[in-house]
Amino acid sequence: MPTIGVLALQGDFEAHQRVLQELGCSAPQVRAAKDLPQLDALVIPGGESTTMLKLLRLEDLLEPLRQFGLAKPIFGTCAGTILLASEVTRPEQESLALMDLTVERNAYGRQVHSQVTRIPYEGGELEAVFIRAPVIRRAGPGVQVLSEFQGTPVLVSEGRHLAATFHPELTADRRVHRLFLDRI
Amino acid sequence: MIYLDDAFRVKVGLAEMLKGGVIMDVTNAQQALIAEKAGAAAVMALERVPADIRKEGGVARMAPISKIREIMATVTIPVMAKARIGHFMEARVLEALEVDYIDESEVLTPADEEHHIDKRGFKVPFVCGARNLGEALRRIAEGAAMIRTKGEAGSGNIVEAVRHIRTIVKEMRQLTVLGSEELVAESKRLQAPLELVQVVAKTGKLPVPNFSAGGIATPADAALVMQLGAEAVFVGSGIFKSDDPDARARAIVKAATYYKDPAKLLEASEELGIGMHGLDLSKLAESELLQTRGW
C-alpha cells in the first residue's frame, strides 16, 4: 500500500485524501518538511496558489518540496499545477519549477465562468470540473499532453509528475488518480 | 435534487478551494492588498467593517461598485461581496459585476423581513449565515453553496461563533443515529426539507462546506472554531480594527493551517499586540444583535 501525502496548507486536500484512501492508499496530510521522507509520492491540491506559496515560504517548505520532486512523483491539480510549473504569469509568481510549463492563472475569468464539462480522454470522455482554472500556455518538448480542452493542454505529464488544470478529486471518476498511482 | 446538478457543483467547488483558508473583510484596495499578501484565500468587499456599522448605525447596503471594482482590479484571489438579506437586485448587480461569491448577510440591513433570496437561479454562488442546523438547511434549500456560522459580527467576541458551530455540529451528529421515521419528524422540527435532513443523517455533514464567522479576532480564535468543526474562517473587523493588521492577518492565516498544532499557534501569536477592543455581548440589547436577522 503506497503512502501518498497530500499537501494540506490550504485548499481541497480532504477531497484528494478521500479519493486516495478509497483507492487503498495511506494518505497523510503534509504540513511540514519532516512529513516528506516517509512518502512515496505527493499530491498538491487545488486552492489558492498565492496562499499556499505564502505558507510554503513562511515554513521554509519550497526547497524541501523541490528536492522531493527531483526524486519522487508529484500530482498537482489547479493550484498544484501552478506550483509545479516552471513559469507562472498573470501575475508572475514563484513556483517549484518541476515541470516545463508556462501557466497563466485564472485564465478563463472569474467564478461565473467556472464549469463542469467533458474533455477527451483515452479515446473516450472524462468529466472535468474547472474552478477559476489556470491555462497551460506552453508545454515544453518533454511534456506529454494527455488531454486538451478548447485548444490548450489540461492534463499533462512530464517524467514522474502529473498535472491537471481541473479537479479530478471532485468527480466520481478515479481514472486520473489511478494514472498517478501507476507511476509509483 | 438541486444540490447535485453541475451548476451547483461548480458553486460548491469554489468553496472547496477555500477550505483551510481565511476570508478577510476589506473596504478598499489597500486593505485587499494587505490581505492578499498575508495569504488570505479570498477577500470580502464591503462598505464598512461590521464594527463600524455597529458604531455608526444607519442603513448598511451593498458596497459602492467603484470600491468593489477597485478591489477586484487589485487582487488575484477571489473577491466576495455582501448583499442585503432578500435584496435579489443587489445580488443581480453583483452577479453582473462578476464577483466570485455573494454573502447574503445579516451584517447589512435586511431588505426583506420574510424572504431570503432564491439563490438557485443565479450563476454566482452564495454563502449565507446560520445559527443552527435548521437555518443552515433552509439556506441550502434556497441554493446557498456555502454556510458560515453567524457568530456576532463586529463584536470581537468569539462566544456566539462557538455557540453556533457547536450547535450545528451537535445537531448533525444527533441526526446520524435516528431512524427513518424520526428523520421525518426532525425535518418538521428543523423546518428543513426532508431530503436534506436525510443527506446530513447519512454523512454527518452539511452537503456544502461549513465555515465560521462573527467575532474571530485572534489566531487562537480561528484555531478554536476550526477544532470545533469549521472548515475555514471569515475574519471581519478583527484584522483592520486591530493595531497590527499586517501581522494579525499573517498570524490568522497560519493559525487556519496549523490549528491542531499549539507550538505553531504560539509562533503565530508571538508578535501580536492587543486585538480589537470588542464587546461584552451580555450587555447588548436583543435589538442590537445582528445574528437575529434572517430566520
XYZ file of C-alpha atoms in Angstrom:
479
model
C 0.000 0.000 0.000
C 1.712 3.214 -1.152
C 1.817 6.281 1.077
C 0.738 9.355 -0.876
C 0.947 12.559 1.122
C -1.467 15.411 0.441
C -0.112 18.920 0.930
C -2.584 20.340 3.455
C -1.655 24.007 3.778
C -4.920 25.197 2.236
C -7.472 24.036 -0.350
C -9.393 20.839 -1.131
C -6.835 18.459 0.383
C -9.527 16.382 2.095
C -11.170 15.603 -1.261
C -7.850 14.159 -2.513
C -7.388 12.257 0.739
C -10.804 10.615 0.364
C -10.048 9.526 -3.219
C -6.613 8.129 -2.339
C -7.956 6.234 0.665
C -10.754 4.823 -1.482
C -8.060 3.553 -3.866
C -6.317 1.755 -0.996
C -3.523 4.240 -0.273
C -2.412 5.678 3.004
C -2.876 9.445 2.545
C -1.459 11.534 5.403
C -1.787 15.320 5.436
C 1.527 17.114 4.922
C 2.204 20.461 6.577
C 5.944 20.342 7.300
C 9.230 19.184 5.715
C 9.577 16.459 8.353
C 6.434 14.775 6.909
C 8.077 14.214 3.484
C 10.653 11.383 3.920
C 8.070 8.667 4.629
C 6.093 9.389 1.419
C 6.151 7.507 -1.894
C 4.513 10.421 -3.702
C 2.759 13.730 -3.048
C -0.424 15.464 -4.198
C -0.622 19.265 -4.303
C -4.361 20.029 -4.242
C -6.496 22.846 -5.584
C -6.879 26.019 -3.570
C -5.378 29.486 -3.744
C -1.821 29.266 -5.075
C -0.900 32.632 -3.510
C -1.969 31.402 -0.066
C -0.072 28.119 -0.474
C 3.023 29.945 -1.727
C 2.901 32.312 1.237
C 2.821 29.380 3.673
C 5.475 27.433 1.718
C 7.830 30.385 2.106
C 6.907 31.029 5.729
C 7.526 27.411 6.684
C 10.662 27.002 4.514
C 8.984 24.256 2.508
C 9.838 25.344 -1.061
C 13.295 23.780 -1.205
C 12.333 20.507 0.561
C 9.417 20.123 -1.908
C 11.740 20.784 -4.883
C 14.135 18.148 -3.602
C 11.254 15.729 -3.051
C 10.077 16.327 -6.637
C 13.532 15.503 -8.041
C 13.232 12.008 -6.591
C 9.536 11.181 -6.338
C 6.274 11.783 -8.229
C 4.054 14.797 -7.563
C 0.481 15.221 -8.849
C -0.836 18.788 -8.945
C -4.423 19.880 -9.589
C -5.286 23.503 -10.449
C -3.254 25.497 -7.876
C -0.982 22.440 -7.666
C -0.281 22.747 -11.404
C 0.558 26.423 -10.924
C 3.064 25.458 -8.217
C 4.642 22.711 -10.374
C 5.122 24.951 -13.423
C 8.461 26.453 -14.421
C 6.811 29.780 -15.306
C 3.666 31.454 -13.922
C 2.005 34.507 -15.460
C -0.787 36.938 -14.541
C 0.876 37.863 -12.335
C 4.334 36.302 -12.313
C 4.973 34.338 -9.152
C 7.493 31.931 -7.712
C 6.941 28.201 -8.184
C 8.613 24.808 -7.694
C 9.618 24.644 -11.386
C 9.415 20.848 -11.552
C 7.571 20.737 -14.908
C 8.458 22.608 -18.113
C 5.186 24.547 -18.347
C 4.072 28.164 -18.629
C 0.810 28.560 -16.731
C -1.478 31.595 -16.765
C -3.557 31.999 -13.594
C -7.362 32.490 -13.666
C -7.203 32.396 -17.437
C -10.876 31.556 -18.092
C -12.047 34.516 -15.978
C -13.859 34.781 -12.678
C -16.082 32.234 -10.899
C -19.149 32.751 -13.150
C -17.008 31.266 -15.953
C -16.177 28.132 -13.958
C -17.805 24.964 -15.305
C -18.301 21.215 -15.259
C -17.650 19.843 -18.742
C -16.419 16.777 -20.646
C -12.917 16.515 -22.063
C -11.457 13.855 -24.388
C -9.505 11.126 -22.636
C -8.173 7.727 -23.785
C -10.474 7.698 -26.817
C -13.491 8.461 -24.651
C -14.533 11.274 -22.340
C -13.709 12.429 -18.842
C -15.796 14.708 -16.656
C -13.767 17.776 -15.708
C -14.543 20.431 -13.076
C -12.825 23.738 -13.822
C -12.848 26.284 -10.952
C -11.248 29.681 -11.718
C -8.825 27.467 -13.571
C -5.388 28.276 -14.989
C -4.438 27.650 -18.624
C -1.242 25.932 -19.766
C 0.051 28.385 -22.394
C 3.261 26.499 -23.190
C 4.314 22.900 -22.653
C 7.988 22.040 -23.128
C 9.235 19.290 -25.516
C 9.454 16.722 -22.704
C 5.816 17.203 -21.719
C 3.222 14.637 -22.778
C -0.261 16.108 -23.345
C -2.898 13.612 -22.171
C -5.962 15.788 -22.779
C -6.803 19.151 -24.297
C -9.789 21.447 -23.900
C -10.517 24.446 -26.149
C -7.117 24.089 -27.788
C -4.892 24.075 -24.694
C -3.499 21.171 -22.617
C -5.448 20.438 -19.418
C -3.859 17.132 -18.348
C -0.110 16.697 -18.805
C 2.744 14.545 -17.578
C 6.471 15.034 -17.594
C 8.825 12.417 -16.217
C 7.313 11.212 -12.977
C 4.978 14.196 -12.475
C 1.330 14.677 -13.444
C -0.669 17.910 -13.592
C -4.316 18.768 -14.266
C -5.809 22.251 -14.541
C -9.175 20.771 -13.467
C -10.248 18.812 -10.366
C -10.484 15.007 -10.769
C -10.835 14.864 -6.955
C -14.284 16.481 -7.249
C -15.769 13.802 -9.525
C -16.572 10.105 -9.068
C -14.244 9.059 -11.909
C -10.974 7.677 -10.479
C -9.023 7.204 -13.731
C -6.719 10.222 -13.314
C -5.776 9.300 -9.757
C -5.183 5.691 -10.910
C -2.936 7.007 -13.672
C -0.880 8.758 -10.995
C -0.728 5.634 -8.818
C 0.582 3.659 -11.814
C 3.701 5.862 -11.823
C 4.754 4.940 -8.306
C -32.014 17.401 -6.096
C -30.612 20.823 -6.873
C -27.519 20.277 -4.788
C -26.249 17.582 -7.136
C -26.534 19.283 -10.526
C -23.467 20.560 -12.409
C -24.189 24.251 -11.827
C -24.372 23.667 -8.087
C -21.223 21.511 -8.060
C -19.293 24.386 -9.643
C -20.532 26.747 -6.912
C -19.604 24.314 -4.136
C -16.302 23.679 -5.949
C -15.032 27.184 -5.235
C -15.999 26.821 -1.567
C -13.988 23.558 -1.517
C -10.938 25.513 -2.753
C -11.244 27.980 0.131
C -11.068 25.308 2.846
C -8.320 25.730 5.391
C -8.153 29.375 4.423
C -9.075 32.806 5.747
C -11.544 35.158 4.055
C -10.888 38.728 5.144
C -13.234 41.739 5.189
C -11.755 44.704 3.306
C -13.139 48.138 2.479
C -10.605 49.322 -0.112
C -7.838 48.195 -2.471
C -5.066 48.924 0.012
C -6.596 46.612 2.626
C -7.252 43.992 -0.061
C -3.565 44.021 -0.972
C -2.543 43.627 2.674
C -4.947 40.682 2.935
C -3.633 39.013 -0.226
C -0.007 39.495 0.797
C -0.763 37.992 4.198
C -2.093 34.852 2.476
C -5.883 35.384 2.545
C -7.703 32.778 0.418
C -10.305 35.401 -0.554
C -11.464 38.881 0.398
C -14.946 40.184 1.205
C -15.578 43.660 -0.165
C -17.822 45.841 1.961
C -18.558 49.495 2.597
C -17.750 49.458 6.326
C -16.499 46.656 8.567
C -19.187 45.348 10.953
C -17.659 47.122 13.987
C -18.143 50.479 12.216
C -21.650 49.607 11.028
C -22.477 48.853 14.648
C -20.958 52.109 15.888
C -22.240 54.465 13.193
C -25.676 52.964 12.615
C -27.740 53.962 9.574
C -28.692 51.658 6.711
C -25.885 49.311 5.672
C -26.067 48.403 1.968
C -24.047 46.622 -0.720
C -20.637 48.331 -1.087
C -20.211 51.050 -3.740
C -19.469 49.454 -7.119
C -16.373 51.622 -7.630
C -14.885 50.196 -4.408
C -15.613 46.594 -5.381
C -14.169 47.153 -8.865
C -11.044 48.693 -7.359
C -10.622 45.650 -5.108
C -11.263 43.211 -7.997
C -8.646 45.011 -10.091
C -6.067 44.876 -7.304
C -6.025 41.257 -6.138
C -5.957 37.904 -7.956
C -7.659 35.889 -5.185
C -11.477 35.509 -5.232
C -13.462 38.618 -4.329
C -16.754 38.250 -2.478
C -19.274 40.987 -1.723
C -22.253 41.312 0.583
C -25.873 41.843 -0.430
C -28.739 42.607 1.965
C -30.949 39.699 3.039
C -33.722 39.332 0.455
C -32.303 42.032 -1.851
C -32.143 39.974 -5.026
C -31.471 43.042 -7.168
C -28.325 43.970 -5.238
C -27.358 40.340 -5.848
C -28.109 40.634 -9.591
C -25.906 43.748 -9.780
C -23.069 41.908 -8.006
C -23.525 38.968 -10.368
C -23.302 41.288 -13.398
C -20.130 42.715 -11.880
C -18.820 39.106 -11.719
C -17.832 38.984 -8.072
C -16.822 35.411 -7.220
C -19.202 34.857 -4.287
C -22.124 36.771 -2.750
C -22.692 36.814 1.005
C -26.412 37.324 1.711
C -25.527 38.868 5.020
C -27.172 39.783 8.301
C -24.396 42.356 8.742
C -26.217 44.601 6.249
C -29.694 45.984 6.942
C -32.238 43.394 5.741
C -34.268 44.389 2.659
C -36.993 41.784 3.184
C -38.269 40.549 6.533
C -39.955 37.443 5.150
C -37.960 36.153 2.205
C -34.340 35.321 1.642
C -33.043 35.499 -1.940
C -33.966 32.492 -4.101
C -30.341 31.735 -4.870
C -30.973 28.797 -7.215
C -31.480 30.946 -10.306
C -28.111 32.678 -10.033
C -24.885 31.693 -11.775
C -22.800 33.270 -8.995
C -22.555 31.209 -5.777
C -23.888 32.394 -2.399
C -22.762 31.991 1.187
C -25.282 32.512 3.997
C -25.071 32.721 7.775
C -26.688 30.233 10.159
C -27.007 29.783 13.923
C -28.304 26.223 13.863
C -28.859 23.276 11.545
C -32.411 24.209 10.552
C -31.300 27.648 9.410
C -28.319 26.163 7.525
C -30.503 23.636 5.681
C -33.133 26.259 4.780
C -30.404 28.382 3.219
C -29.009 25.365 1.306
C -32.534 24.566 0.071
C -32.697 28.136 -1.287
C -29.410 27.492 -3.139
C -26.600 28.571 -0.776
C -23.376 26.740 -1.746
C -21.534 27.568 1.474
C -22.676 28.048 5.061
C -20.918 30.110 7.703
C -21.861 30.456 11.317
C -23.238 33.925 12.014
C -21.495 34.484 15.329
C -21.918 38.120 16.307
C -20.270 40.264 13.643
C -18.245 43.290 14.701
C -18.121 42.173 18.322
C -14.574 40.798 18.531
C -16.181 38.238 20.837
C -15.958 34.572 19.851
C -18.693 33.315 22.168
C -21.524 33.375 19.603
C -19.472 31.769 16.822
C -18.612 28.990 19.268
C -22.256 28.583 20.236
C -23.328 28.373 16.582
C -20.685 25.923 15.353
C -21.210 23.709 18.391
C -24.970 23.763 17.832
C -24.722 22.860 14.146
C -22.170 20.071 14.710
C -24.181 18.605 17.605
C -27.453 18.699 15.668
C -25.778 16.957 12.722
C -24.365 14.240 14.987
C -27.772 13.661 16.529
C -29.354 13.080 13.123
C -26.901 10.257 12.335
C -28.398 7.971 14.996
C -32.079 8.497 14.157
C -34.383 6.084 12.320
C -36.163 6.981 9.083
C -39.488 7.922 10.717
C -37.652 10.043 13.294
C -35.961 11.957 10.459
C -39.380 12.884 9.092
C -40.282 14.395 12.475
C -36.869 16.120 12.674
C -37.417 17.629 9.252
C -40.591 19.291 10.581
C -38.894 20.457 13.770
C -35.920 21.866 11.844
C -38.270 23.388 9.236
C -35.963 21.974 6.589
C -36.588 19.728 3.557
C -36.563 16.007 4.380
C -34.130 15.135 1.579
C -31.522 17.484 3.042
C -32.125 16.121 6.542
C -31.573 12.609 5.134
C -28.284 13.640 3.492
C -26.987 15.034 6.796
C -28.167 11.917 8.674
C -26.252 9.723 6.259
C -22.997 11.702 6.089
C -22.951 13.567 9.418
C -22.013 16.672 7.425
C -23.665 19.503 5.517
C -23.791 18.906 1.744
C -21.807 22.166 1.350
C -18.688 23.478 3.135
C -19.250 24.803 6.629
C -17.179 27.839 7.602
C -17.158 30.072 10.678
C -17.600 33.837 11.065
C -18.580 36.513 13.544
C -16.186 37.506 16.333
C -12.867 35.926 15.298
C -10.100 38.307 16.454
C -7.012 36.185 17.225
C -5.111 33.165 15.839
C -6.368 31.142 18.816
C -9.980 32.130 17.989
C -9.518 30.840 14.432
C -7.969 27.588 15.694
C -10.780 27.147 18.240
C -13.633 27.265 15.709
C -11.680 25.010 13.338
C -11.155 22.470 16.117
C -14.915 22.604 16.676
C -15.599 21.681 13.052
C -15.360 24.834 10.921
C -13.553 24.195 7.606
C -12.327 27.790 7.099
C -12.811 31.173 8.751
C -14.101 34.626 7.857
C -12.435 37.470 9.736
C -14.234 40.798 9.629
C -13.396 43.633 11.956
C -10.796 41.522 13.787
C -7.973 42.405 11.375
C -8.440 46.004 10.294
C -9.801 47.132 13.675
C -6.675 45.881 15.435
C -3.445 47.872 15.906
C -1.443 45.437 13.793
C -3.434 44.427 10.672
C -0.457 43.049 8.674
C 0.920 40.859 11.419
C -2.529 39.794 12.604
C -3.629 38.828 9.093
C -0.492 36.707 8.632
C -0.909 35.127 12.055
C -4.543 34.130 11.460
C -3.640 32.613 8.061
C -1.022 30.488 9.788
C -3.488 29.532 12.518
C -6.050 28.303 9.973
C -3.447 25.871 8.574
C -1.822 24.790 11.838
C -4.941 24.814 14.036
C -4.043 21.432 15.542
C -0.504 22.477 16.474
C -0.182 24.622 19.659
C 3.549 25.265 19.052
C 2.761 26.789 15.640
C -0.088 28.818 17.155
C 2.307 30.149 19.748
C 4.703 31.118 16.937
C 1.863 32.816 15.082
C 0.752 34.757 18.169
C 4.237 35.811 19.286
C 4.477 39.203 17.568
C 0.880 40.333 18.141
C -0.220 43.166 20.401
C -3.690 43.780 21.756
C -6.552 42.798 19.461
C -9.684 44.809 18.702
C -11.422 46.116 21.807
C -14.542 44.004 21.464
C -17.952 43.909 23.111
C -19.408 42.093 26.085
C -22.480 40.672 24.370
C -24.397 40.125 27.601
C -24.530 43.944 27.872
C -26.138 44.354 24.433
C -29.889 44.656 23.959
C -31.542 41.987 21.788
C -32.312 44.681 19.185
C -28.589 45.421 18.810
C -27.735 41.850 17.789
C -27.058 41.190 14.094
C -27.398 37.398 14.314
C -31.187 37.534 14.801
C -31.600 38.973 11.290
C -32.726 36.243 8.893
C -34.531 33.110 10.045
